[in-house]
Coordinates of C-alpha atoms in Angstrom, one line a residue:
Chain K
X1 CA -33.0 0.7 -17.6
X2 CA -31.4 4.1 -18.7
X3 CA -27.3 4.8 -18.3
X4 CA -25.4 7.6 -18.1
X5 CA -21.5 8.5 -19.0
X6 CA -20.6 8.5 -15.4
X7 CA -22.0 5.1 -15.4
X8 CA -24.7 4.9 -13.4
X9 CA -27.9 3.2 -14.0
X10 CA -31.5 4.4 -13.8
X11 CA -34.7 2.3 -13.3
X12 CA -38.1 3.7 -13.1
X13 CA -40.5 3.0 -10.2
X14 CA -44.0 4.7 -10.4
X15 CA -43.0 8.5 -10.5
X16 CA -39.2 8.3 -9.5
X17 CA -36.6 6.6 -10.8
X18 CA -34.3 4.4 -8.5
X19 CA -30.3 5.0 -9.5
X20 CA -27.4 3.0 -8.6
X21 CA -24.1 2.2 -10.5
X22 CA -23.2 0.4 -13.2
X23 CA -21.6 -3.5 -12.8
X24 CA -18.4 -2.0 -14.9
X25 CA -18.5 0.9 -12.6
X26 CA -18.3 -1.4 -9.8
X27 CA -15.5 -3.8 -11.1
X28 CA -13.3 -0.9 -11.7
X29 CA -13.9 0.8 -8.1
X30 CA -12.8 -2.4 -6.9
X31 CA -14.1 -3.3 -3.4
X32 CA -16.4 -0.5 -1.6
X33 CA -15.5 0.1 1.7
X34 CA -17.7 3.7 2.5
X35 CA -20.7 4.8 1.3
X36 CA -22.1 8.2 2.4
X37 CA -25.2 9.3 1.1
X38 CA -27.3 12.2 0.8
X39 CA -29.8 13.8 2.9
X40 CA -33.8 13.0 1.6
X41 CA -35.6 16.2 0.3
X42 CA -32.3 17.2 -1.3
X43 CA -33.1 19.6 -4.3
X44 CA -30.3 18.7 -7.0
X45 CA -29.3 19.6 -10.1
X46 CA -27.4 17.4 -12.9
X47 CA -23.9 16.6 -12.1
X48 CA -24.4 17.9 -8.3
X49 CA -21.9 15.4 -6.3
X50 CA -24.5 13.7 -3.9
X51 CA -22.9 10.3 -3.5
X52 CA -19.0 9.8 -2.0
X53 CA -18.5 6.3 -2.3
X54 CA -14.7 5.0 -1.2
X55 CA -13.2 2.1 -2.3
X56 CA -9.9 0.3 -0.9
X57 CA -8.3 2.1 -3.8
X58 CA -9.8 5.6 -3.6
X59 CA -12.8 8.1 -3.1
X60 CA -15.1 8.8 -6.3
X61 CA -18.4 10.6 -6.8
X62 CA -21.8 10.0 -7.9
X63 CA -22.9 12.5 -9.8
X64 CA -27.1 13.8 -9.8
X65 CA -28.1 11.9 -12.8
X66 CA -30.8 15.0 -13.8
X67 CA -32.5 17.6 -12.0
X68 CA -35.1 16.9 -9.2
X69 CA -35.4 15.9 -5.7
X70 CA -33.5 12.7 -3.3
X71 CA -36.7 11.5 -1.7
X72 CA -35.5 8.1 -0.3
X73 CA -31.6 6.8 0.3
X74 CA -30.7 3.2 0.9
X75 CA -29.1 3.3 4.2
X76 CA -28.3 -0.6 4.3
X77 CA -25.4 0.8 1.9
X78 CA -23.9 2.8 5.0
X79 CA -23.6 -0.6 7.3
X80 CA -22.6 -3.1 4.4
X81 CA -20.8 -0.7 1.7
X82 CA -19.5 -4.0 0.0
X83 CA -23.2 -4.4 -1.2
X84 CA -22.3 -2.3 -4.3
X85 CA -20.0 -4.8 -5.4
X86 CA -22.3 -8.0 -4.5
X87 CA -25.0 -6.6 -6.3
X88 CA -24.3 -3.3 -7.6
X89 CA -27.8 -3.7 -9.7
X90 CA -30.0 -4.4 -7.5
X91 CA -29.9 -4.6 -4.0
X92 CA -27.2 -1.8 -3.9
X93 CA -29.4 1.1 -5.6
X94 CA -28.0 4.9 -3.7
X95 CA -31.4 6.7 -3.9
X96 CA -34.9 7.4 -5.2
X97 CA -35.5 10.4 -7.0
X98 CA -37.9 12.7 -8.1
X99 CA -37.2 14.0 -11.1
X100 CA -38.1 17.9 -12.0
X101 CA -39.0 16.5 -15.6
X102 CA -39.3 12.9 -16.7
X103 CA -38.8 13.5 -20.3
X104 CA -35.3 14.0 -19.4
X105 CA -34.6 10.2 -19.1
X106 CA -35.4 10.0 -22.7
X107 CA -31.8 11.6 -23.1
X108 CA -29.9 9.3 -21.6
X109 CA -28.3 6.4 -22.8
X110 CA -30.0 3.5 -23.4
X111 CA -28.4 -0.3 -23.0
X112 CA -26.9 -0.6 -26.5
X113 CA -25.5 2.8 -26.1
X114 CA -23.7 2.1 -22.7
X115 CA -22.2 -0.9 -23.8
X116 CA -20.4 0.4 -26.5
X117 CA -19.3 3.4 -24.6
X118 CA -17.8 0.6 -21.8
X119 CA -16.1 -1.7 -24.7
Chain V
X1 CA 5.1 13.7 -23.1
X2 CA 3.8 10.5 -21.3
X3 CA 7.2 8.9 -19.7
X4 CA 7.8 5.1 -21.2
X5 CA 7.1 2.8 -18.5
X6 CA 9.2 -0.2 -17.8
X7 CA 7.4 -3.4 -17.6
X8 CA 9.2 -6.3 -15.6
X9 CA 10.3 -9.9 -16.3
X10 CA 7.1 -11.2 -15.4
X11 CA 4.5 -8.7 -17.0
X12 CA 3.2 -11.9 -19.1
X13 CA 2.3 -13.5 -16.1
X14 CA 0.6 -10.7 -14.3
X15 CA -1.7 -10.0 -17.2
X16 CA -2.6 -14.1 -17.7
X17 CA -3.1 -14.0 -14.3
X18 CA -5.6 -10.6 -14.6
X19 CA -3.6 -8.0 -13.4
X20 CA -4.9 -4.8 -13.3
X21 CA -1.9 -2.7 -14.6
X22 CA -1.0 0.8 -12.8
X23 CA 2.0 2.8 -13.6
X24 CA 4.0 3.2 -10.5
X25 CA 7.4 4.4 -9.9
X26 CA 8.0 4.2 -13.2
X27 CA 6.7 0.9 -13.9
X28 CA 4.0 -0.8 -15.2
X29 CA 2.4 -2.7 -11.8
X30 CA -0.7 -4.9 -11.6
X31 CA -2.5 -3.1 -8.6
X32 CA -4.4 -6.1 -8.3
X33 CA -5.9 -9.2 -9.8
X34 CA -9.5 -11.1 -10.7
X35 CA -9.7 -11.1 -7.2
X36 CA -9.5 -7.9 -6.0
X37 CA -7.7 -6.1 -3.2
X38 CA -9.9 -6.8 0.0
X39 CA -9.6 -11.1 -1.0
X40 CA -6.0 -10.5 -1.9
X41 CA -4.8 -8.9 1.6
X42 CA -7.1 -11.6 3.2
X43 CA -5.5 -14.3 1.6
X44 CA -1.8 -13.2 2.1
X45 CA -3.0 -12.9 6.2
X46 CA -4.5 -16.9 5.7
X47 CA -2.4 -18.4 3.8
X48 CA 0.6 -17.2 1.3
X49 CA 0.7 -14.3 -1.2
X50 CA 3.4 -13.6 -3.5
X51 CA 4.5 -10.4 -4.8
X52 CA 6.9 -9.3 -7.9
X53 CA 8.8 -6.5 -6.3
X54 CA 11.1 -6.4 -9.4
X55 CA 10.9 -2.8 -9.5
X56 CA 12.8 -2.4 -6.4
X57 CA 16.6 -1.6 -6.7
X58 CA 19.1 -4.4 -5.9
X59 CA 22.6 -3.3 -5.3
X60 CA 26.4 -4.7 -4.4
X61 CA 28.6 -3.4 -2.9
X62 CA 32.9 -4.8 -2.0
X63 CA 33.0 -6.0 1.4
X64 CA 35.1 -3.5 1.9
X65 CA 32.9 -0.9 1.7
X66 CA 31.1 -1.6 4.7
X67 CA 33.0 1.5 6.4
X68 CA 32.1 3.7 4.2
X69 CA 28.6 2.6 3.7
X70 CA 28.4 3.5 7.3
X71 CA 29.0 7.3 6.7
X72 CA 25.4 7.1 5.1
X73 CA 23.1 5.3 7.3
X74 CA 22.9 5.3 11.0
X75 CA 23.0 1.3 10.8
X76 CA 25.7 -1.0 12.2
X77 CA 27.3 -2.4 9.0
X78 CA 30.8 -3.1 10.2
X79 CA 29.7 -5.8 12.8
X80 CA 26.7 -7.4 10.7
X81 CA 27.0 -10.5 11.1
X82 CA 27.8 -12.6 7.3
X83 CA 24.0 -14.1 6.8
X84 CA 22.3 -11.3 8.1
X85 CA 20.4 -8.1 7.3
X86 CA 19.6 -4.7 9.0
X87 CA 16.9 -2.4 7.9
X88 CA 18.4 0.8 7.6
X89 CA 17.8 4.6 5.7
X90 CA 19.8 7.3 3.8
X91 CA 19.6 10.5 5.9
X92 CA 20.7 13.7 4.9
X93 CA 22.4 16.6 6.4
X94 CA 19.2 18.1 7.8
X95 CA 18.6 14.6 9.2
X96 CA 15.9 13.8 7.1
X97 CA 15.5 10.6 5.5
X98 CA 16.6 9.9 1.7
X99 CA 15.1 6.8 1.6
X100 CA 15.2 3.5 3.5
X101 CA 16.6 0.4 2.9
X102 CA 17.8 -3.5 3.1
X103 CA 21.6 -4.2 3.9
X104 CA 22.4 -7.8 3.8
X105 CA 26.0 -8.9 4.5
X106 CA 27.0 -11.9 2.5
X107 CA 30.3 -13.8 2.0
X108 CA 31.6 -12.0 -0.6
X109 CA 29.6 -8.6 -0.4
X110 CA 26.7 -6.6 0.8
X111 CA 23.5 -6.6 -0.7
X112 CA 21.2 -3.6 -0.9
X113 CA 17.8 -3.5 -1.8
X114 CA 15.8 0.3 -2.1
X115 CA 12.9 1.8 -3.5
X116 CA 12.4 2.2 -6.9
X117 CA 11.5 5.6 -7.0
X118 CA 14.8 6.5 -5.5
X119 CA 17.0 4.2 -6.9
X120 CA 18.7 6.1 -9.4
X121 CA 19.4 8.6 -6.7
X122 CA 20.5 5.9 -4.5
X123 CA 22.8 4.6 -6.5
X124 CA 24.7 8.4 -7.7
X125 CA 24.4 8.8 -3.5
X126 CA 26.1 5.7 -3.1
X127 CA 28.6 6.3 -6.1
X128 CA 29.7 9.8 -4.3
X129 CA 31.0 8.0 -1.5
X130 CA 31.3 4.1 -2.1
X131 CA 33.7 2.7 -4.6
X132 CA 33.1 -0.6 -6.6
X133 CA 28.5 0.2 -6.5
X134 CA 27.2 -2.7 -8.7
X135 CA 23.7 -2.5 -9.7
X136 CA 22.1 -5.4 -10.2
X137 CA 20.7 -6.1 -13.5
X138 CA 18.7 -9.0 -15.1
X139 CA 17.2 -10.6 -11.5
X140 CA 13.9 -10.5 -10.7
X141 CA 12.6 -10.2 -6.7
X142 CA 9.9 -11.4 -5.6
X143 CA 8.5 -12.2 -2.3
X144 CA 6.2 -14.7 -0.8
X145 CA 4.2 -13.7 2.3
X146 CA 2.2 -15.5 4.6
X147 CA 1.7 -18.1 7.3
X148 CA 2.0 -21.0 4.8
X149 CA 4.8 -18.9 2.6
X150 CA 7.1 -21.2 4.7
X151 CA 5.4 -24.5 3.4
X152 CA 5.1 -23.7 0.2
X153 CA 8.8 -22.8 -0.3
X154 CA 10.5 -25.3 1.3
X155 CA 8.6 -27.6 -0.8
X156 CA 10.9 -26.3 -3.6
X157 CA 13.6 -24.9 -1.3
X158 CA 13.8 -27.1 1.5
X159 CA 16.8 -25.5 3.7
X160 CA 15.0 -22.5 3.5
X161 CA 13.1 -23.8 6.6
X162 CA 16.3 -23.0 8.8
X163 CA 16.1 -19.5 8.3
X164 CA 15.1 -16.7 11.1
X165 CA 13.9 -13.3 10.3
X166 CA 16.3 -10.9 8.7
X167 CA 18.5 -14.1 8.1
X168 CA 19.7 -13.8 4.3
X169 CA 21.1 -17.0 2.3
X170 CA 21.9 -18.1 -0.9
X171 CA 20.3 -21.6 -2.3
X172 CA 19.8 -23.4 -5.2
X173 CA 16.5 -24.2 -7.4
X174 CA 16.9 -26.4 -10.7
X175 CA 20.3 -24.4 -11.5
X176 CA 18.7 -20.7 -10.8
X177 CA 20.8 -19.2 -7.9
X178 CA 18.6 -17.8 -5.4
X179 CA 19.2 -14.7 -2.5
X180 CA 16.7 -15.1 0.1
X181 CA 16.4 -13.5 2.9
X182 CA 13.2 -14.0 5.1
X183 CA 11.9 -11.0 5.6
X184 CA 9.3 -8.6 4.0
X185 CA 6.9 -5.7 4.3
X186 CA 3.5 -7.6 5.6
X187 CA 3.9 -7.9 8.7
X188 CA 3.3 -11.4 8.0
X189 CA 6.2 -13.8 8.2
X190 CA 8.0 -14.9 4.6
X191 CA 10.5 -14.9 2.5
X192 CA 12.1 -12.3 -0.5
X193 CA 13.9 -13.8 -3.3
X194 CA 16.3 -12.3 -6.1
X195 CA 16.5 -14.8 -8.8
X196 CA 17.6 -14.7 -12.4
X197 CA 15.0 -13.0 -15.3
X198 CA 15.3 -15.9 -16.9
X199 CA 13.9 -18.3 -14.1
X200 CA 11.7 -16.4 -12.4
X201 CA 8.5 -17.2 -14.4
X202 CA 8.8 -20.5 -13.8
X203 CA 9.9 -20.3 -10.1
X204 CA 6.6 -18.2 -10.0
X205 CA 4.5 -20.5 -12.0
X206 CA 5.5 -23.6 -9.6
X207 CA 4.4 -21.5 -6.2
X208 CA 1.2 -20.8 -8.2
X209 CA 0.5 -24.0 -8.6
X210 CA 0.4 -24.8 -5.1
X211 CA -3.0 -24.4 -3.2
X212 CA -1.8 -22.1 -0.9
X213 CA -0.2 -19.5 -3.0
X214 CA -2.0 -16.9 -4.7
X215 CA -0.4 -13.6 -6.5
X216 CA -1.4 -10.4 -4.7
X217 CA -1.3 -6.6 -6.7
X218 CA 0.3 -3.4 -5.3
X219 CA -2.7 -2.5 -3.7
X220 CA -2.9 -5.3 -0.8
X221 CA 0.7 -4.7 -0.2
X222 CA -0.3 -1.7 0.3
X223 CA -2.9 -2.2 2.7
X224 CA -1.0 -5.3 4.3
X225 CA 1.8 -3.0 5.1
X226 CA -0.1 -0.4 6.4
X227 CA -2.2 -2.7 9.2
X228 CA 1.5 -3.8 9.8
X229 CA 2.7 0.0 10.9
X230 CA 5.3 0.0 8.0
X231 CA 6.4 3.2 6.8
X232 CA 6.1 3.8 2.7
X233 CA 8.7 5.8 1.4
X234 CA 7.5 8.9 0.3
X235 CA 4.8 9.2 2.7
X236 CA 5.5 8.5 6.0
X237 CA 9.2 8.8 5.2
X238 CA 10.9 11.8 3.7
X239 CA 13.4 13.8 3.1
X240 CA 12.2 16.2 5.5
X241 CA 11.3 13.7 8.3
X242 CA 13.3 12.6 10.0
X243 CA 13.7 8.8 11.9
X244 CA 13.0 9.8 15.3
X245 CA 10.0 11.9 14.1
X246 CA 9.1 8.6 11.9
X247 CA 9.8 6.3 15.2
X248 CA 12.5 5.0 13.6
X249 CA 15.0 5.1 16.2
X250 CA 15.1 1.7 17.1
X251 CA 16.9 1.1 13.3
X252 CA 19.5 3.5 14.8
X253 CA 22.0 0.8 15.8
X254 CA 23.5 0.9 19.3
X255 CA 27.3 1.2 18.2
X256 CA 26.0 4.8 15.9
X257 CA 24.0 6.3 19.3
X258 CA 25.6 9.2 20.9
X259 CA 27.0 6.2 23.8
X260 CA 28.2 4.0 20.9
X261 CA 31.1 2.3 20.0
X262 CA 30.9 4.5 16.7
X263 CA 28.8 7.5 17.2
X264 CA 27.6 9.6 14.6
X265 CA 29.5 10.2 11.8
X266 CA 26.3 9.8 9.7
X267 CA 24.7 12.6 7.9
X268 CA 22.4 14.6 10.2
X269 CA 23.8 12.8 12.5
X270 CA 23.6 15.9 15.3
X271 CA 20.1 16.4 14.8
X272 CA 19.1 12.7 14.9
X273 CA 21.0 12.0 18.4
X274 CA 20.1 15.3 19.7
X275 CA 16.1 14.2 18.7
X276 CA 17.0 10.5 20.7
X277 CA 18.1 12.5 23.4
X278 CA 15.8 15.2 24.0
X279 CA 12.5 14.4 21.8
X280 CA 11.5 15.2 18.6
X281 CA 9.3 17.9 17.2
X282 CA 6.4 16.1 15.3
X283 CA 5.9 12.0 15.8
X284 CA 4.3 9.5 13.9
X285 CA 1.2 7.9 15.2
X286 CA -1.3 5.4 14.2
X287 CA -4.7 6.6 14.3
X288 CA -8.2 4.6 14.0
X289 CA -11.0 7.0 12.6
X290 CA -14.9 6.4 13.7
X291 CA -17.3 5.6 11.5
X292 CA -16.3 4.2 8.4
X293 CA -15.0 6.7 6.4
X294 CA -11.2 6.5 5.1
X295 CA -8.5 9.2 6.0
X296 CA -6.2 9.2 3.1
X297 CA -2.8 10.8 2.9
X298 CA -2.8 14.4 2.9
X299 CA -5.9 14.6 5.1
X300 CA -5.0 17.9 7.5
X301 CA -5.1 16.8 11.3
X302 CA -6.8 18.9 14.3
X303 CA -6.7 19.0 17.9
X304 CA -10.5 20.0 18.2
X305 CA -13.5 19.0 16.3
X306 CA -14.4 22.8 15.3
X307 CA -11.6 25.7 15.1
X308 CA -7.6 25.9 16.0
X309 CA -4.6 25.4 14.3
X310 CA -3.6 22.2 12.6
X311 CA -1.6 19.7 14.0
X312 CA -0.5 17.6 11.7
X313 CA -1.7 15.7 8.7
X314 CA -2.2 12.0 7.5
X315 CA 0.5 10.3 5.7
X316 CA -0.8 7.1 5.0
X317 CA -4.2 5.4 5.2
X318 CA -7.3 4.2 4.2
X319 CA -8.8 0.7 4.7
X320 CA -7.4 -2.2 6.9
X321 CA -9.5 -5.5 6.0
X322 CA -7.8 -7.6 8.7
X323 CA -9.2 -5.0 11.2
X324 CA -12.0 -4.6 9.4
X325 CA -12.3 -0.6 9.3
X326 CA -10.1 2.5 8.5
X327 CA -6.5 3.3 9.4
X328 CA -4.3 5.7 8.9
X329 CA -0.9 7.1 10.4
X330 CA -0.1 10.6 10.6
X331 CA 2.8 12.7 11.6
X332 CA 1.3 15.4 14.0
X333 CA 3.0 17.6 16.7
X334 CA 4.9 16.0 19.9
X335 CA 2.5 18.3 22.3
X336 CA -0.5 16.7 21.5
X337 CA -0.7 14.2 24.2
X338 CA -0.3 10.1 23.4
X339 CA -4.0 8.9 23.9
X340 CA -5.9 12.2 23.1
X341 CA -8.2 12.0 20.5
X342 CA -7.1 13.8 17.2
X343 CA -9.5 15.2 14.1
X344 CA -9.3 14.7 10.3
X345 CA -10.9 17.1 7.8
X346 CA -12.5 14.8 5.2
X347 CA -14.2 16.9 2.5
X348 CA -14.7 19.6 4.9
X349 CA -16.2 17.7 7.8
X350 CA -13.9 17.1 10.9
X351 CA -13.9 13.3 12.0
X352 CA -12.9 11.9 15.2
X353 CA -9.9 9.8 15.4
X354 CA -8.4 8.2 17.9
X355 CA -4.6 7.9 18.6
X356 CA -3.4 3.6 18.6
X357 CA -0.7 2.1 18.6
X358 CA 0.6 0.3 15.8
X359 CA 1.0 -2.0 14.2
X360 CA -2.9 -1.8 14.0
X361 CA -2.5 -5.7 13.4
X362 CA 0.2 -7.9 14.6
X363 CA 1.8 -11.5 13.8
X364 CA 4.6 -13.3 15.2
X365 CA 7.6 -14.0 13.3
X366 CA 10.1 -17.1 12.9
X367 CA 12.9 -15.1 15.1

């Protein structure tokens, strides 16, 4: 599992990498009530806002992790937003994506990293 | 130069309890708790939250004043009863509101209790026009929300059970004089107390200790209120709203209407009958968006889904857990008819909502 600064997480699977937010990142949203994700075959570049996620608190955005493509979104997020907070590591991944150049992942943080950038 | 924030009486108690501190109003709040907003508002709609509202401005005025207090507010103070309270508001001369307010008569005096954003304005307005304005220092308030709030305070305060809503009293706990009055900003039925600094952590820490009672952050008060169709202060209500545009005017008393006993003689007071009389301009409206997304203050509000002017815009809002979706309440033009769907622009996209009434979620009080 990779991190980035905007604390989200990033798991490879085959060619893409699944991303989703951190457990922290969750916690400090507080409880998720809207999730509205992108469209698949969306061509994005790093820090593109492709995520609005809403808590009871306020709205935030999830940033493109790295270049490349959306190719699959996890729509079971739109009818049970409060997913991200049961399981914000698993079940509640945002999307799949392709990425324009998998050597970037090699930049971003790894676990150590993000938990000392969180403490 | 970041402002020093005041922290109150039971700060200690928040942060052992995991409060999530926010600065609000000046103060340093906890927002929320281990649990979280959505469990808190839940709970306090179960069973019994309680709240530090510490922040909030207590005042006292000379019995004598009650004249005078009247050429402020549009509220019947001369002929509240001793043991009662009115809800009232500050308007100005444009008849806008300067904030809103508690006035409790008691034997010996009235009691006030405003916002804390606009109680040092308050009390200068008040000092203007009132002679002997006591502020209130060194007591805590807190209140205690909830279908079992009743239960779980009469367990310490047992007369407590004979009050009614808006009822105000003064009782006893292990030596710590308590002001209650049983009332509060849920829409749930409960109680507020003023107690001593000194007393109130462990007034607190015994109505923790109960099953029932559970401490609940800024946040579900905010959302509790909300579902409840209560104006915030500096949202829904401003200095250039006025009460009839806020639907307000039921807190108008009878003896201050234009067929009153004492009419007028309130500032704005020509506006504010002429508004009873003949309508108001803009009107605030509760409004229930589709889908899920939240409409948040400040969201601009349309008449059509694509093209023409605005209408309005969103005061308050965002999610209701008792009803289980978004709400909001907005102050949009008289014209557009009751009923008629209205549209929010949410990061550029209009969204359907429609018009409800409010409160979006109702209880029934101890009357």
């Amino acid at each position: 599992m990779k991190y980035t600064e905007e604390h989200e997480w990033l798991r490879v699977e085959d060619d893409l990498v699944v991303v989703g937010i951190t457990e922290y990142a969750a916690t400090q949203l507080g409880d998720v009530v809207f999730v509205e994700l992108p469209e698949e075959g969306l061509e994005v570049v790093k820090d593109d806002e492709v995520v609005v996620i809403e808590s009871v608190k306020a709205a935030s955005d999830i940033l493109a992790p790295l270049d490349g493509e959306i190719v699959e979104v996890n729509t079971a997020l739109t009818d049970n937003p409060g997913l991200v907070n049961e399981d914000p590591t698993g079940a509640a991944w945002f999307f799949k994506m392709k990425l324009e150049d998998m050597s970037a992942m090699d930049d971003l943080l790894d676990e150590a990293a993000y938990k000392a950038l969180i403490e | 130069m970041a402002e020093e924030l005041n922290r109150l009486p039971l700060h200690a108690l928040h942060a052992e309890l995991g409060g999530k501190f926010v600065p609000f109003a000046g103060y340093e709040m906890a927002v929320q708790y281990a649990d979280g907003v959505m469990a808190e508002h839940l709970w306090c709609r179960e069973k019994a939250g309680l709240f530090d509202v510490s922040h909030m401005g207590q005042v006292l005025l000379p019995p004598d004043q009650a004249q005078a207090l009247e050429a402020l507010v549009p509220v019947d103070v001369l002929d509240l009863e001793v043991g009662r309270q009115r809800y009232g508001f500050f308007t100005n001369d444009d008849g806008g509101i300067l904030d809103d307010l508690m006035i409790a008569r008691r034997d010996a005096d009235l009691f006030l209790v405003v916002n804390a954003a606009c109680k040092a304005a308050d009390i200068a307005h008040l000092r203007a026009h009132l002679g002997g304005v006591q502020p209130v220092e060194g007591r805590a308030l807190l209140a205690l929300q909830g279908p079992l709030a009743e239960a779980a305070l009469t367990r310490m305060v047992p007369d407590a059970a004979a009050m009614r809503f808006m009822d105000v009293a003064v009782m006893t706990w292990q030596g710590a004089e308590l002001w209650l009055s049983r009332s509060g900003y849920t829409g749930e039925d409960g109680f507020e107390i003023s107690l001593p600094a000194e007393n109130a952590e462990a007034f607190a820490r015994a109505l923790l200790e109960m099953e029932e009672v559970a401490p609940i952050g800024l946040g579900a008060r905010d959302s509790l209120r909300l579902e409840a169709g209560l104006p915030l202060y500096g949202q829904d209500l401003s200095p250039g709203i006025s009460p009839i545009e806020a639907r307000l005017g039921w807190a108008v008393s009878k003896a201050r209407r234009a067929d009153g006993a004492r009419a007028g003689g309130f500032p704005g007071a020509p506006r504010i009958l002429a508004e009873m009389a003949g309508g108001a301009l803009r009107k605030r409206v509760g409004l229930r968006p589709e889908g899920r997304a939240p409409m948040r203050a400040g969201v601009p509000l349309f008449a059509d889904a694509e093209g023409g002017p605005g209408i309005g815009v969103v005061t308050s809002g965002g999610f209701g857990p008792s009803v289980g979706g978004p709400i909001a309440m907005g102050l949009i033009d008289s014209a557009v008819p009751d009923g008629a769907m209205v549209y929010g622009e949410v990061r550029g996209k209009r969204l359907p909502a429609a018009q409800v009434a409010i409160p979006f979620y109702k209880k029934t009080y101890k009357r």
